[in-house]
């Protein structure tokens, strides 16, 4: 159990376009999901906390208007990178807190975004 | 100031050579310490959660222990398939991740 999926796994887009990444908890409900960004050979950088039915909480330095997060249901959160630029190219990973589990995060497989 | 520090940064072992990875933290009011394994190009895979000093958990060749200020991930007789980056995270008011230990087990 505790499976989290992400779609797409890889995406290439042109500068100025927007990209949506989906994160789904497949076999459990998640009131809270997290979005991370990971640079090569570095650890995870938390971008925002997504709570079902309410606005996301963004970490300092993360532009909320650029990285739009929607947590519309207990199994789905989306991250939209708006007006993407090459510097947004990165590995984006979501995680979900399993409802009832003590803060155990389960991670998705990640999405590799390349902006050309 | 780093909240979570992992050491060593990288570790090379021969197959069967046991060792330990360290995760030390400075936050107070710990609400859980978590170990993950991450393979290249993939999301972290959950391994263990520890909540209180003295707690230990085991899974195959891995054993995680927790004291008041650090945790160890012991790897007994590792195999090449144990090669990965091992991440630890602590939860205080939010999650803080260490930078990971990249383990390479040579056959």
mmCIF file of C-alpha atoms in Angstrom:
data_model
loop_
_atom_site.group_PDB
_atom_site.id
_atom_site.type_symbol
_atom_site.label_atom_id
_atom_site.label_comp_id
_atom_site.label_asym_id
_atom_site.label_seq_id
_atom_site.Cartn_x
_atom_site.Cartn_y
_atom_site.Cartn_z
ATOM 1 C CA UNK A 1 0.000 0.000 0.000
ATOM 2 C CA UNK A 2 0.825 3.709 0.160
ATOM 3 C CA UNK A 3 1.414 4.269 -3.559
ATOM 4 C CA UNK A 4 1.758 7.762 -4.990
ATOM 5 C CA UNK A 5 1.826 8.406 -8.721
ATOM 6 C CA UNK A 6 2.927 11.417 -10.711
ATOM 7 C CA UNK A 7 2.144 12.341 -14.254
ATOM 8 C CA UNK A 8 3.884 13.036 -16.516
ATOM 9 C CA UNK A 9 7.217 11.453 -15.635
ATOM 10 C CA UNK A 10 9.029 13.647 -18.140
ATOM 11 C CA UNK A 11 7.985 16.804 -19.944
ATOM 12 C CA UNK A 12 9.731 19.175 -22.290
ATOM 13 C CA UNK A 13 8.144 22.540 -22.936
ATOM 14 C CA UNK A 14 9.041 25.829 -24.533
ATOM 15 C CA UNK A 15 9.810 28.982 -22.620
ATOM 16 C CA UNK A 16 6.682 30.947 -21.797
ATOM 17 C CA UNK A 17 4.302 28.002 -21.757
ATOM 18 C CA UNK A 18 2.651 26.413 -18.727
ATOM 19 C CA UNK A 19 2.982 22.839 -17.535
ATOM 20 C CA UNK A 20 0.718 20.915 -15.172
ATOM 21 C CA UNK A 21 1.990 18.033 -13.042
ATOM 22 C CA UNK A 22 -0.444 15.694 -11.300
ATOM 23 C CA UNK A 23 0.151 13.869 -8.053
ATOM 24 C CA UNK A 24 -2.219 11.119 -6.979
ATOM 25 C CA UNK A 25 -2.394 8.923 -3.904
ATOM 26 C CA UNK A 26 -3.642 5.658 -5.378
ATOM 27 C CA UNK A 27 -4.597 3.574 -2.385
ATOM 28 C CA UNK A 28 -5.081 6.029 0.460
ATOM 29 C CA UNK A 29 -6.522 9.427 1.182
ATOM 30 C CA UNK A 30 -4.180 12.334 1.714
ATOM 31 C CA UNK A 31 -5.400 15.553 3.279
ATOM 32 C CA UNK A 32 -1.900 16.936 2.934
ATOM 33 C CA UNK A 33 0.505 16.698 0.043
ATOM 34 C CA UNK A 34 3.895 18.303 -0.430
ATOM 35 C CA UNK A 35 5.702 19.537 -3.512
ATOM 36 C CA UNK A 36 9.488 19.399 -3.648
ATOM 37 C CA UNK A 37 12.112 20.403 -6.112
ATOM 38 C CA UNK A 38 15.413 18.601 -6.391
ATOM 39 C CA UNK A 39 18.529 19.815 -8.157
ATOM 40 C CA UNK A 40 21.218 17.374 -9.336
ATOM 41 C CA UNK A 41 23.136 15.817 -6.464
ATOM 42 C CA UNK A 42 21.214 17.877 -3.929
ATOM 43 C CA UNK A 43 18.550 17.073 -1.415
ATOM 44 C CA UNK A 44 14.881 17.869 -1.557
ATOM 45 C CA UNK A 45 13.777 21.471 -1.335
ATOM 46 C CA UNK A 46 10.248 21.897 -0.037
ATOM 47 C CA UNK A 47 8.272 24.277 -2.241
ATOM 48 C CA UNK A 48 4.821 24.171 -0.743
ATOM 49 C CA UNK A 49 2.368 22.279 1.401
ATOM 50 C CA UNK A 50 -0.933 21.484 -0.237
ATOM 51 C CA UNK A 51 -4.004 20.927 1.915
ATOM 52 C CA UNK A 52 -7.212 19.549 0.484
ATOM 53 C CA UNK A 53 -9.879 22.218 0.183
ATOM 54 C CA UNK A 54 -7.702 25.149 1.167
ATOM 55 C CA UNK A 55 -4.927 27.332 -0.205
ATOM 56 C CA UNK A 56 -1.429 25.964 -0.374
ATOM 57 C CA UNK A 57 1.257 27.211 1.980
ATOM 58 C CA UNK A 58 4.397 28.257 0.130
ATOM 59 C CA UNK A 59 7.926 28.235 1.473
ATOM 60 C CA UNK A 60 9.891 31.450 1.589
ATOM 61 C CA UNK A 61 11.256 32.376 -1.814
ATOM 62 C CA UNK A 62 8.769 30.304 -3.808
ATOM 63 C CA UNK A 63 6.563 32.405 -6.076
ATOM 64 C CA UNK A 64 2.956 31.390 -5.544
ATOM 65 C CA UNK A 65 1.846 32.995 -8.794
ATOM 66 C CA UNK A 66 4.399 31.015 -10.734
ATOM 67 C CA UNK A 67 3.863 27.659 -9.070
ATOM 68 C CA UNK A 68 0.102 27.203 -8.794
ATOM 69 C CA UNK A 69 -1.051 24.390 -6.544
ATOM 70 C CA UNK A 70 -4.527 22.940 -6.410
ATOM 71 C CA UNK A 71 -5.542 20.151 -4.028
ATOM 72 C CA UNK A 72 -9.069 19.522 -5.212
ATOM 73 C CA UNK A 73 -9.654 16.105 -3.673
ATOM 74 C CA UNK A 74 -8.247 13.757 -1.063
ATOM 75 C CA UNK A 75 -6.302 11.893 -3.731
ATOM 76 C CA UNK A 76 -5.175 14.573 -6.181
ATOM 77 C CA UNK A 77 -2.931 17.619 -6.068
ATOM 78 C CA UNK A 78 -1.648 19.484 -9.104
ATOM 79 C CA UNK A 79 1.310 21.787 -9.592
ATOM 80 C CA UNK A 80 1.195 24.157 -12.558
ATOM 81 C CA UNK A 81 4.400 25.881 -13.566
ATOM 82 C CA UNK A 82 3.254 29.031 -15.322
ATOM 83 C CA UNK A 83 5.245 30.951 -17.927
ATOM 84 C CA UNK A 84 8.071 28.471 -17.600
ATOM 85 C CA UNK A 85 11.653 29.545 -18.045
ATOM 86 C CA UNK A 86 14.804 27.438 -18.491
ATOM 87 C CA UNK A 87 15.726 28.035 -14.849
ATOM 88 C CA UNK A 88 12.535 26.192 -13.874
ATOM 89 C CA UNK A 89 14.017 23.030 -15.347
ATOM 90 C CA UNK A 90 14.317 20.586 -12.487
ATOM 91 C CA UNK A 91 13.088 17.355 -10.929
ATOM 92 C CA UNK A 92 9.764 17.909 -9.183
ATOM 93 C CA UNK A 93 8.598 15.386 -6.617
ATOM 94 C CA UNK A 94 5.348 15.233 -4.711
ATOM 95 C CA UNK A 95 4.580 13.364 -1.533
ATOM 96 C CA UNK A 96 1.437 12.557 0.380
ATOM 97 C CA UNK A 97 0.764 12.142 4.069
ATOM 98 C CA UNK A 98 -1.278 9.011 4.597
ATOM 99 C CA UNK A 99 -4.404 9.870 6.563
ATOM 100 C CA UNK A 100 -4.140 8.370 10.041
ATOM 101 C CA UNK A 101 -0.426 7.548 9.762
ATOM 102 C CA UNK A 102 1.903 9.509 11.961
ATOM 103 C CA UNK A 103 3.407 11.922 9.488
ATOM 104 C CA UNK A 104 4.697 9.255 7.148
ATOM 105 C CA UNK A 105 5.264 10.763 3.740
ATOM 106 C CA UNK A 106 5.056 8.627 0.658
ATOM 107 C CA UNK A 107 6.706 10.023 -2.434
ATOM 108 C CA UNK A 108 5.785 9.940 -6.072
ATOM 109 C CA UNK A 109 8.328 8.893 -8.706
ATOM 110 C CA UNK A 110 9.056 12.480 -9.732
ATOM 111 C CA UNK A 111 8.646 14.565 -12.881
ATOM 112 C CA UNK A 112 11.619 15.741 -14.909
ATOM 113 C CA UNK A 113 10.796 19.158 -16.406
ATOM 114 C CA UNK A 114 12.971 20.598 -19.144
ATOM 115 C CA UNK A 115 12.222 24.081 -20.426
ATOM 116 C CA UNK A 116 13.822 24.967 -23.735
ATOM 117 C CA UNK B 1 21.905 26.761 10.151
ATOM 118 C CA UNK B 2 21.372 23.235 8.916
ATOM 119 C CA UNK B 3 18.718 21.435 10.894
ATOM 120 C CA UNK B 4 19.698 17.984 9.634
ATOM 121 C CA UNK B 5 23.218 16.819 8.819
ATOM 122 C CA UNK B 6 24.053 13.519 7.223
ATOM 123 C CA UNK B 7 27.463 11.896 7.111
ATOM 124 C CA UNK B 8 29.367 10.759 5.292
ATOM 125 C CA UNK B 9 28.405 12.437 2.028
ATOM 126 C CA UNK B 10 29.470 9.368 0.120
ATOM 127 C CA UNK B 11 30.407 5.867 1.173
ATOM 128 C CA UNK B 12 31.967 3.079 -0.852
ATOM 129 C CA UNK B 13 31.766 -0.422 0.550
ATOM 130 C CA UNK B 14 32.708 -3.853 -0.637
ATOM 131 C CA UNK B 15 29.891 -6.338 -0.788
ATOM 132 C CA UNK B 16 29.499 -7.813 2.688
ATOM 133 C CA UNK B 17 31.293 -4.938 4.435
ATOM 134 C CA UNK B 18 28.925 -3.640 7.126
ATOM 135 C CA UNK B 19 28.814 0.040 8.013
ATOM 136 C CA UNK B 20 26.623 2.826 9.402
ATOM 137 C CA UNK B 21 25.252 6.093 8.094
ATOM 138 C CA UNK B 22 24.677 8.990 10.447
ATOM 139 C CA UNK B 23 21.925 11.586 10.656
ATOM 140 C CA UNK B 24 22.235 14.272 13.323
ATOM 141 C CA UNK B 25 19.689 16.985 13.981
ATOM 142 C CA UNK B 26 19.457 20.222 15.911
ATOM 143 C CA UNK B 27 15.713 20.733 16.115
ATOM 144 C CA UNK B 28 14.010 20.284 19.451
ATOM 145 C CA UNK B 29 10.579 18.837 19.906
ATOM 146 C CA UNK B 30 11.170 16.062 17.402
ATOM 147 C CA UNK B 31 7.969 14.599 16.034
ATOM 148 C CA UNK B 32 9.574 11.848 14.043
ATOM 149 C CA UNK B 33 12.724 10.921 12.161
ATOM 150 C CA UNK B 34 12.393 9.282 8.772
ATOM 151 C CA UNK B 35 14.757 7.330 6.556
ATOM 152 C CA UNK B 36 14.306 7.076 2.805
ATOM 153 C CA UNK B 37 16.148 5.421 -0.026
ATOM 154 C CA UNK B 38 16.396 7.258 -3.356
ATOM 155 C CA UNK B 39 17.563 5.731 -6.603
ATOM 156 C CA UNK B 40 18.755 8.033 -9.418
ATOM 157 C CA UNK B 41 15.897 9.723 -11.259
ATOM 158 C CA UNK B 42 13.266 8.398 -8.862
ATOM 159 C CA UNK B 43 11.326 9.607 -5.878
ATOM 160 C CA UNK B 44 12.401 8.619 -2.357
ATOM 161 C CA UNK B 45 11.179 5.290 -1.054
ATOM 162 C CA UNK B 46 10.022 5.204 2.554
ATOM 163 C CA UNK B 47 12.071 2.945 4.823
ATOM 164 C CA UNK B 48 11.544 3.729 8.507
ATOM 165 C CA UNK B 49 9.982 6.105 10.992
ATOM 166 C CA UNK B 50 11.414 6.502 14.486
ATOM 167 C CA UNK B 51 9.730 8.552 17.182
ATOM 168 C CA UNK B 52 11.591 8.197 20.451
ATOM 169 C CA UNK B 53 15.151 7.732 21.708
ATOM 170 C CA UNK B 54 16.046 4.089 22.031
ATOM 171 C CA UNK B 55 13.696 2.995 19.288
ATOM 172 C CA UNK B 56 15.005 0.586 16.656
ATOM 173 C CA UNK B 57 13.519 -0.730 13.434
ATOM 174 C CA UNK B 58 14.765 -3.347 11.020
ATOM 175 C CA UNK B 59 14.109 -4.291 7.446
ATOM 176 C CA UNK B 60 16.213 -6.933 5.719
ATOM 177 C CA UNK B 61 19.843 -5.730 5.916
ATOM 178 C CA UNK B 62 18.918 -2.315 7.309
ATOM 179 C CA UNK B 63 18.482 -1.297 10.919
ATOM 180 C CA UNK B 64 17.671 2.217 12.077
ATOM 181 C CA UNK B 65 18.298 3.479 15.590
ATOM 182 C CA UNK B 66 17.531 6.761 17.300
ATOM 183 C CA UNK B 67 19.112 8.704 20.143
ATOM 184 C CA UNK B 68 18.230 12.159 21.404
ATOM 185 C CA UNK B 69 20.306 13.963 18.790
ATOM 186 C CA UNK B 70 21.063 11.482 16.028
ATOM 187 C CA UNK B 71 20.043 8.416 14.157
ATOM 188 C CA UNK B 72 22.074 5.669 12.582
ATOM 189 C CA UNK B 73 21.215 3.515 9.626
ATOM 190 C CA UNK B 74 23.189 0.312 9.974
ATOM 191 C CA UNK B 75 23.727 -1.762 6.863
ATOM 192 C CA UNK B 76 24.723 -5.350 7.521
ATOM 193 C CA UNK B 77 26.490 -7.342 4.805
ATOM 194 C CA UNK B 78 25.386 -4.977 2.019
ATOM 195 C CA UNK B 79 24.806 -6.109 -1.532
ATOM 196 C CA UNK B 80 25.291 -4.099 -4.748
ATOM 197 C CA UNK B 81 21.528 -3.581 -4.966
ATOM 198 C CA UNK B 82 21.720 -1.571 -1.740
ATOM 199 C CA UNK B 83 23.568 1.139 -3.684
ATOM 200 C CA UNK B 84 21.468 4.311 -3.530
ATOM 201 C CA UNK B 85 21.265 7.652 -1.789
ATOM 202 C CA UNK B 86 19.870 7.408 1.718
ATOM 203 C CA UNK B 87 18.010 10.450 2.977
ATOM 204 C CA UNK B 88 16.934 11.240 6.474
ATOM 205 C CA UNK B 89 14.301 13.770 7.455
ATOM 206 C CA UNK B 90 13.074 15.091 10.771
ATOM 207 C CA UNK B 91 9.706 16.549 11.523
ATOM 208 C CA UNK B 92 9.485 19.483 13.861
ATOM 209 C CA UNK B 93 6.945 22.095 12.758
ATOM 210 C CA UNK B 94 7.611 20.855 9.239
ATOM 211 C CA UNK B 95 9.898 18.374 7.531
ATOM 212 C CA UNK B 96 13.620 19.039 7.257
ATOM 213 C CA UNK B 97 15.679 16.855 4.929
ATOM 214 C CA UNK B 98 19.363 16.081 5.097
ATOM 215 C CA UNK B 99 21.489 16.188 1.977
ATOM 216 C CA UNK B 100 21.825 12.418 1.863
ATOM 217 C CA UNK B 101 24.554 9.783 1.870
ATOM 218 C CA UNK B 102 25.366 8.240 -1.472
ATOM 219 C CA UNK B 103 26.166 4.583 -0.902
ATOM 220 C CA UNK B 104 28.028 2.535 -3.489
ATOM 221 C CA UNK B 105 28.431 -1.182 -2.819
ATOM 222 C CA UNK B 106 30.973 -2.891 -5.045
ATOM 223 C CA UNK B 107 30.632 -6.595 -5.825
#
